[in-house]
């Protein structure tokens, strides 16, 4: 293989690297830093596909590696972040001794890792579904991961009332909702532009404008608002098409 053929896989490997570091940071009690790792992984996830198209460097290994990296960065890392939120609720500290918790609390702390299983199912489904070219069926793992780490970032940095979201029942409810969205058949519009005219791109331009405002006011935590907005817009479009 020529050197250029390895460039997309190298970028994907960096995605995987940032995902694994993000998992360590979440378990070590710094889910706020995990947010930066996963946002970097999301950028690299975009760049590897862009590089593959530009260089015409597609391979079966690249496809498998991409799914593995996405599972780690946008499945396991977000699950670790949600787990750290529940751990904080029980102990009042970010990180600490897991085995010293009562059995039921340990079970609750581990429950968010169910999200990683559904992320794997989502990726396997996507790789074997030729219906998802212009739209997605179900929420992407990337969107799920970005929501999780951005929410954790807001909770850690802003504290106050945000700490109410570390309640185990709240966290597990969020995990179950996003697990269901990952494997659902709900159409989600693609963010790819085939042209830049207003007609046909209204939801994309609207999402971009509101996302910019959210980023200006909340920074890294913006995706905790952007992803739910994306879900609502997708649901609205689906309801309009069916009516």
mmCIF file of C-alpha atoms in Angstrom, residues 3-228:
data_model
loop_
_atom_site.group_PDB
_atom_site.id
_atom_site.type_symbol
_atom_site.label_atom_id
_atom_site.label_comp_id
_atom_site.label_asym_id
_atom_site.label_seq_id
_atom_site.Cartn_x
_atom_site.Cartn_y
_atom_site.Cartn_z
ATOM 1 C CA UNK A 3 1.805 5.874 2.199
ATOM 2 C CA UNK A 4 -1.300 7.936 1.481
ATOM 3 C CA UNK A 5 -3.448 4.843 1.916
ATOM 4 C CA UNK A 6 -2.453 4.736 5.587
ATOM 5 C CA UNK A 7 -3.352 8.372 6.376
ATOM 6 C CA UNK A 8 -7.094 7.798 7.056
ATOM 7 C CA UNK A 9 -6.315 4.821 9.304
ATOM 8 C CA UNK A 10 -3.715 6.869 11.197
ATOM 9 C CA UNK A 11 -6.336 9.551 11.848
ATOM 10 C CA UNK A 12 -8.830 6.894 12.972
ATOM 11 C CA UNK A 13 -6.187 5.484 15.318
ATOM 12 C CA UNK A 14 -5.843 8.927 16.906
ATOM 13 C CA UNK A 15 -9.617 8.917 17.409
ATOM 14 C CA UNK A 16 -9.235 5.602 19.229
ATOM 15 C CA UNK A 17 -6.342 6.963 21.298
ATOM 16 C CA UNK A 18 -8.309 9.985 22.502
ATOM 17 C CA UNK A 19 -11.262 7.725 23.299
ATOM 18 C CA UNK A 20 -9.180 5.454 25.537
ATOM 19 C CA UNK A 21 -7.583 8.438 27.298
ATOM 20 C CA UNK A 22 -11.084 9.850 27.809
ATOM 21 C CA UNK A 23 -12.183 6.624 29.492
ATOM 22 C CA UNK A 24 -9.205 6.750 31.866
ATOM 23 C CA UNK A 25 -9.891 10.381 32.759
ATOM 24 C CA UNK A 26 -13.572 9.671 33.466
ATOM 25 C CA UNK A 27 -12.713 6.782 35.793
ATOM 26 C CA UNK A 28 -9.938 8.852 37.402
ATOM 27 C CA UNK A 29 -12.474 11.532 38.295
ATOM 28 C CA UNK A 30 -11.962 14.107 35.539
ATOM 29 C CA UNK A 31 -14.986 13.739 33.246
ATOM 30 C CA UNK A 32 -14.585 17.423 32.371
ATOM 31 C CA UNK A 33 -11.296 16.547 30.645
ATOM 32 C CA UNK A 34 -12.959 13.544 29.006
ATOM 33 C CA UNK A 35 -15.158 16.068 27.194
ATOM 34 C CA UNK A 36 -12.132 17.576 25.477
ATOM 35 C CA UNK A 37 -10.855 14.123 24.482
ATOM 36 C CA UNK A 38 -14.164 13.056 22.961
ATOM 37 C CA UNK A 39 -14.636 16.330 21.097
ATOM 38 C CA UNK A 40 -11.145 15.818 19.650
ATOM 39 C CA UNK A 41 -12.144 12.251 18.733
ATOM 40 C CA UNK A 42 -15.287 13.582 16.994
ATOM 41 C CA UNK A 43 -13.173 15.992 14.947
ATOM 42 C CA UNK A 44 -10.828 13.157 13.985
ATOM 43 C CA UNK A 45 -13.842 10.980 13.122
ATOM 44 C CA UNK A 46 -14.869 13.616 10.589
ATOM 45 C CA UNK A 47 -11.320 14.048 9.311
ATOM 46 C CA UNK A 48 -10.685 10.337 8.625
ATOM 47 C CA UNK A 49 -13.737 10.102 6.366
ATOM 48 C CA UNK A 50 -12.791 13.341 4.630
ATOM 49 C CA UNK A 51 -9.227 12.091 4.115
ATOM 50 C CA UNK A 52 -10.455 8.749 2.759
ATOM 51 C CA UNK A 53 -12.623 10.540 0.183
ATOM 52 C CA UNK A 54 -9.909 13.018 -0.797
ATOM 53 C CA UNK A 55 -7.234 10.342 -1.166
ATOM 54 C CA UNK A 56 -9.567 7.605 -2.415
ATOM 55 C CA UNK A 57 -8.064 5.467 0.329
ATOM 56 C CA UNK A 58 -10.835 3.080 1.321
ATOM 57 C CA UNK A 59 -10.182 -0.351 2.826
ATOM 58 C CA UNK A 60 -12.012 -3.062 4.760
ATOM 59 C CA UNK A 61 -9.509 -2.636 7.587
ATOM 60 C CA UNK A 62 -10.282 1.076 7.680
ATOM 61 C CA UNK A 63 -14.006 0.403 7.937
ATOM 62 C CA UNK A 64 -13.533 -2.047 10.820
ATOM 63 C CA UNK A 65 -11.048 0.235 12.576
ATOM 64 C CA UNK A 66 -13.444 3.166 12.268
ATOM 65 C CA UNK A 67 -16.252 1.191 13.931
ATOM 66 C CA UNK A 68 -13.927 0.045 16.719
ATOM 67 C CA UNK A 69 -12.711 3.597 17.342
ATOM 68 C CA UNK A 70 -16.293 4.912 17.389
ATOM 69 C CA UNK A 71 -17.332 2.222 19.863
ATOM 70 C CA UNK A 72 -14.544 3.224 22.241
ATOM 71 C CA UNK A 73 -14.821 7.004 21.834
ATOM 72 C CA UNK A 74 -18.593 7.377 21.523
ATOM 73 C CA UNK A 75 -19.825 4.251 23.311
ATOM 74 C CA UNK A 76 -17.524 3.203 26.141
ATOM 75 C CA UNK A 77 -16.194 6.685 27.015
ATOM 76 C CA UNK A 78 -19.684 8.231 27.380
ATOM 77 C CA UNK A 79 -20.735 5.221 29.465
ATOM 78 C CA UNK A 80 -17.716 5.816 31.737
ATOM 79 C CA UNK A 81 -18.720 9.480 32.040
ATOM 80 C CA UNK A 82 -22.299 8.594 33.029
ATOM 81 C CA UNK A 83 -20.890 6.071 35.499
ATOM 82 C CA UNK A 84 -18.703 8.777 37.057
ATOM 83 C CA UNK A 85 -21.782 10.967 37.580
ATOM 84 C CA UNK A 86 -23.503 8.257 39.607
ATOM 85 C CA UNK A 87 -20.283 7.604 41.532
ATOM 86 C CA UNK A 88 -20.148 11.297 42.450
ATOM 87 C CA UNK A 89 -23.752 11.184 43.674
ATOM 88 C CA UNK A 90 -22.906 8.396 46.123
ATOM 89 C CA UNK A 91 -19.493 9.596 47.287
ATOM 90 C CA UNK A 92 -19.393 13.353 46.732
ATOM 91 C CA UNK A 93 -16.053 13.020 44.956
ATOM 92 C CA UNK A 94 -15.025 12.677 41.316
ATOM 93 C CA UNK A 95 -13.238 9.349 41.304
ATOM 94 C CA UNK A 96 -12.313 7.181 44.253
ATOM 95 C CA UNK A 97 -12.569 3.621 45.495
ATOM 96 C CA UNK A 98 -15.294 1.749 43.631
ATOM 97 C CA UNK A 99 -15.033 -1.483 45.643
ATOM 98 C CA UNK A 100 -15.756 0.284 48.934
ATOM 99 C CA UNK A 101 -19.323 1.045 47.808
ATOM 100 C CA UNK A 102 -22.264 -1.150 48.875
ATOM 101 C CA UNK A 103 -23.186 -3.802 46.318
ATOM 102 C CA UNK A 104 -26.360 -2.065 45.113
ATOM 103 C CA UNK A 105 -24.494 1.192 44.584
ATOM 104 C CA UNK A 106 -21.747 -0.620 42.673
ATOM 105 C CA UNK A 107 -24.442 -2.108 40.458
ATOM 106 C CA UNK A 108 -25.918 1.338 39.802
ATOM 107 C CA UNK A 109 -22.474 2.740 38.972
ATOM 108 C CA UNK A 110 -21.927 -0.029 36.404
ATOM 109 C CA UNK A 111 -25.390 0.227 34.803
ATOM 110 C CA UNK A 112 -24.477 3.068 32.374
ATOM 111 C CA UNK A 113 -22.108 0.705 30.548
ATOM 112 C CA UNK A 114 -25.251 -0.743 28.942
ATOM 113 C CA UNK A 115 -24.873 2.241 26.609
ATOM 114 C CA UNK A 116 -21.692 0.715 25.169
ATOM 115 C CA UNK A 117 -23.618 -2.440 24.212
ATOM 116 C CA UNK A 118 -26.229 -0.424 22.332
ATOM 117 C CA UNK A 119 -23.504 1.636 20.665
ATOM 118 C CA UNK A 120 -21.987 -1.615 19.372
ATOM 119 C CA UNK A 121 -25.389 -2.741 18.087
ATOM 120 C CA UNK A 122 -25.848 0.645 16.404
ATOM 121 C CA UNK A 123 -22.492 0.412 14.615
ATOM 122 C CA UNK A 124 -23.086 -3.175 13.503
ATOM 123 C CA UNK A 125 -26.527 -2.195 12.208
ATOM 124 C CA UNK A 126 -25.139 0.816 10.337
ATOM 125 C CA UNK A 127 -22.372 -1.225 8.682
ATOM 126 C CA UNK A 128 -24.939 -3.656 7.269
ATOM 127 C CA UNK A 129 -27.719 -1.217 6.321
ATOM 128 C CA UNK A 130 -27.699 0.391 2.870
ATOM 129 C CA UNK A 131 -30.680 2.637 3.681
ATOM 130 C CA UNK A 132 -28.584 5.178 5.590
ATOM 131 C CA UNK A 133 -26.949 7.221 2.853
ATOM 132 C CA UNK A 134 -28.929 10.500 2.914
ATOM 133 C CA UNK A 135 -30.469 10.094 6.372
ATOM 134 C CA UNK A 136 -29.595 8.118 9.477
ATOM 135 C CA UNK A 137 -31.912 5.645 11.132
ATOM 136 C CA UNK A 138 -31.441 6.157 14.828
ATOM 137 C CA UNK A 139 -29.081 8.527 16.593
ATOM 138 C CA UNK A 140 -25.407 8.246 15.687
ATOM 139 C CA UNK A 141 -22.845 7.141 18.245
ATOM 140 C CA UNK A 142 -20.927 10.382 17.673
ATOM 141 C CA UNK A 143 -23.927 12.508 18.656
ATOM 142 C CA UNK A 144 -24.551 10.317 21.699
ATOM 143 C CA UNK A 145 -20.966 10.629 22.868
ATOM 144 C CA UNK A 146 -20.829 14.384 22.390
ATOM 145 C CA UNK A 147 -24.055 14.858 24.359
ATOM 146 C CA UNK A 148 -22.835 12.731 27.269
ATOM 147 C CA UNK A 149 -19.461 14.383 27.718
ATOM 148 C CA UNK A 150 -20.820 17.911 27.235
ATOM 149 C CA UNK A 151 -23.465 17.312 29.890
ATOM 150 C CA UNK A 152 -20.826 15.998 32.283
ATOM 151 C CA UNK A 153 -18.653 19.025 31.539
ATOM 152 C CA UNK A 154 -21.481 21.403 32.522
ATOM 153 C CA UNK A 155 -22.151 19.440 35.716
ATOM 154 C CA UNK A 156 -18.501 19.437 36.811
ATOM 155 C CA UNK A 157 -17.699 23.021 35.844
ATOM 156 C CA UNK A 158 -20.917 24.778 36.847
ATOM 157 C CA UNK A 159 -21.966 22.584 39.781
ATOM 158 C CA UNK A 160 -24.904 24.137 41.678
ATOM 159 C CA UNK A 161 -28.276 22.938 40.393
ATOM 160 C CA UNK A 162 -26.491 20.946 37.675
ATOM 161 C CA UNK A 163 -25.432 18.440 40.329
ATOM 162 C CA UNK A 164 -29.061 17.277 40.545
ATOM 163 C CA UNK A 165 -28.410 15.550 37.218
ATOM 164 C CA UNK A 166 -26.033 13.121 38.933
ATOM 165 C CA UNK A 167 -29.026 11.418 40.584
ATOM 166 C CA UNK A 168 -28.724 7.726 39.570
ATOM 167 C CA UNK A 169 -32.350 7.535 38.426
ATOM 168 C CA UNK A 170 -31.867 10.592 36.191
ATOM 169 C CA UNK A 171 -28.600 9.282 34.755
ATOM 170 C CA UNK A 172 -30.001 5.808 34.079
ATOM 171 C CA UNK A 173 -33.100 7.338 32.467
ATOM 172 C CA UNK A 174 -30.860 9.347 30.110
ATOM 173 C CA UNK A 175 -28.806 6.225 29.355
ATOM 174 C CA UNK A 176 -31.934 4.211 28.516
ATOM 175 C CA UNK A 177 -33.336 6.970 26.286
ATOM 176 C CA UNK A 178 -30.115 7.293 24.313
ATOM 177 C CA UNK A 179 -29.682 3.510 24.137
ATOM 178 C CA UNK A 180 -33.141 3.279 22.571
ATOM 179 C CA UNK A 181 -32.375 6.129 20.155
ATOM 180 C CA UNK A 182 -29.179 4.423 19.012
ATOM 181 C CA UNK A 183 -31.001 1.327 17.727
ATOM 182 C CA UNK A 184 -34.290 2.995 16.778
ATOM 183 C CA UNK A 185 -35.663 3.362 13.256
ATOM 184 C CA UNK A 186 -36.279 7.078 13.784
ATOM 185 C CA UNK A 187 -34.978 9.043 10.751
ATOM 186 C CA UNK A 188 -32.315 11.619 11.623
ATOM 187 C CA UNK A 189 -31.364 14.117 8.931
ATOM 188 C CA UNK A 190 -27.789 14.094 7.724
ATOM 189 C CA UNK A 191 -25.635 17.169 8.254
ATOM 190 C CA UNK A 192 -24.011 16.750 4.842
ATOM 191 C CA UNK A 193 -24.790 19.490 2.287
ATOM 192 C CA UNK A 194 -25.398 18.482 -1.342
ATOM 193 C CA UNK A 195 -25.857 22.212 -2.121
ATOM 194 C CA UNK A 196 -25.998 25.425 -0.100
ATOM 195 C CA UNK A 197 -29.398 26.791 -1.107
ATOM 196 C CA UNK A 198 -31.940 27.579 1.618
ATOM 197 C CA UNK A 199 -34.527 25.236 0.132
ATOM 198 C CA UNK A 200 -33.822 21.701 1.224
ATOM 199 C CA UNK A 201 -31.326 22.816 3.885
ATOM 200 C CA UNK A 202 -33.570 24.699 6.331
ATOM 201 C CA UNK A 203 -33.068 22.304 9.265
ATOM 202 C CA UNK A 204 -29.301 22.229 8.694
ATOM 203 C CA UNK A 205 -28.966 26.028 8.620
ATOM 204 C CA UNK A 206 -31.271 26.367 11.637
ATOM 205 C CA UNK A 207 -29.264 23.810 13.611
ATOM 206 C CA UNK A 208 -26.003 25.528 12.658
ATOM 207 C CA UNK A 209 -27.265 28.967 13.727
ATOM 208 C CA UNK A 210 -28.610 27.768 17.073
ATOM 209 C CA UNK A 211 -25.489 25.666 17.625
ATOM 210 C CA UNK A 212 -23.294 28.719 17.126
ATOM 211 C CA UNK A 213 -25.274 30.605 19.756
ATOM 212 C CA UNK A 214 -25.051 27.672 22.164
ATOM 213 C CA UNK A 215 -21.282 27.415 21.677
ATOM 214 C CA UNK A 216 -20.832 31.166 22.266
ATOM 215 C CA UNK A 217 -22.728 31.041 25.569
ATOM 216 C CA UNK A 218 -21.786 27.606 26.930
ATOM 217 C CA UNK A 219 -18.569 26.576 25.155
ATOM 218 C CA UNK A 220 -17.806 22.859 25.384
ATOM 219 C CA UNK A 221 -21.121 22.264 27.149
ATOM 220 C CA UNK A 222 -23.051 23.415 24.079
ATOM 221 C CA UNK A 223 -23.571 19.914 22.751
ATOM 222 C CA UNK A 224 -25.732 19.076 25.759
ATOM 223 C CA UNK A 225 -28.249 21.428 24.110
ATOM 224 C CA UNK A 226 -27.372 20.933 20.432
ATOM 225 C CA UNK A 227 -27.937 17.156 20.336
ATOM 226 C CA UNK A 228 -31.459 17.284 21.899
#
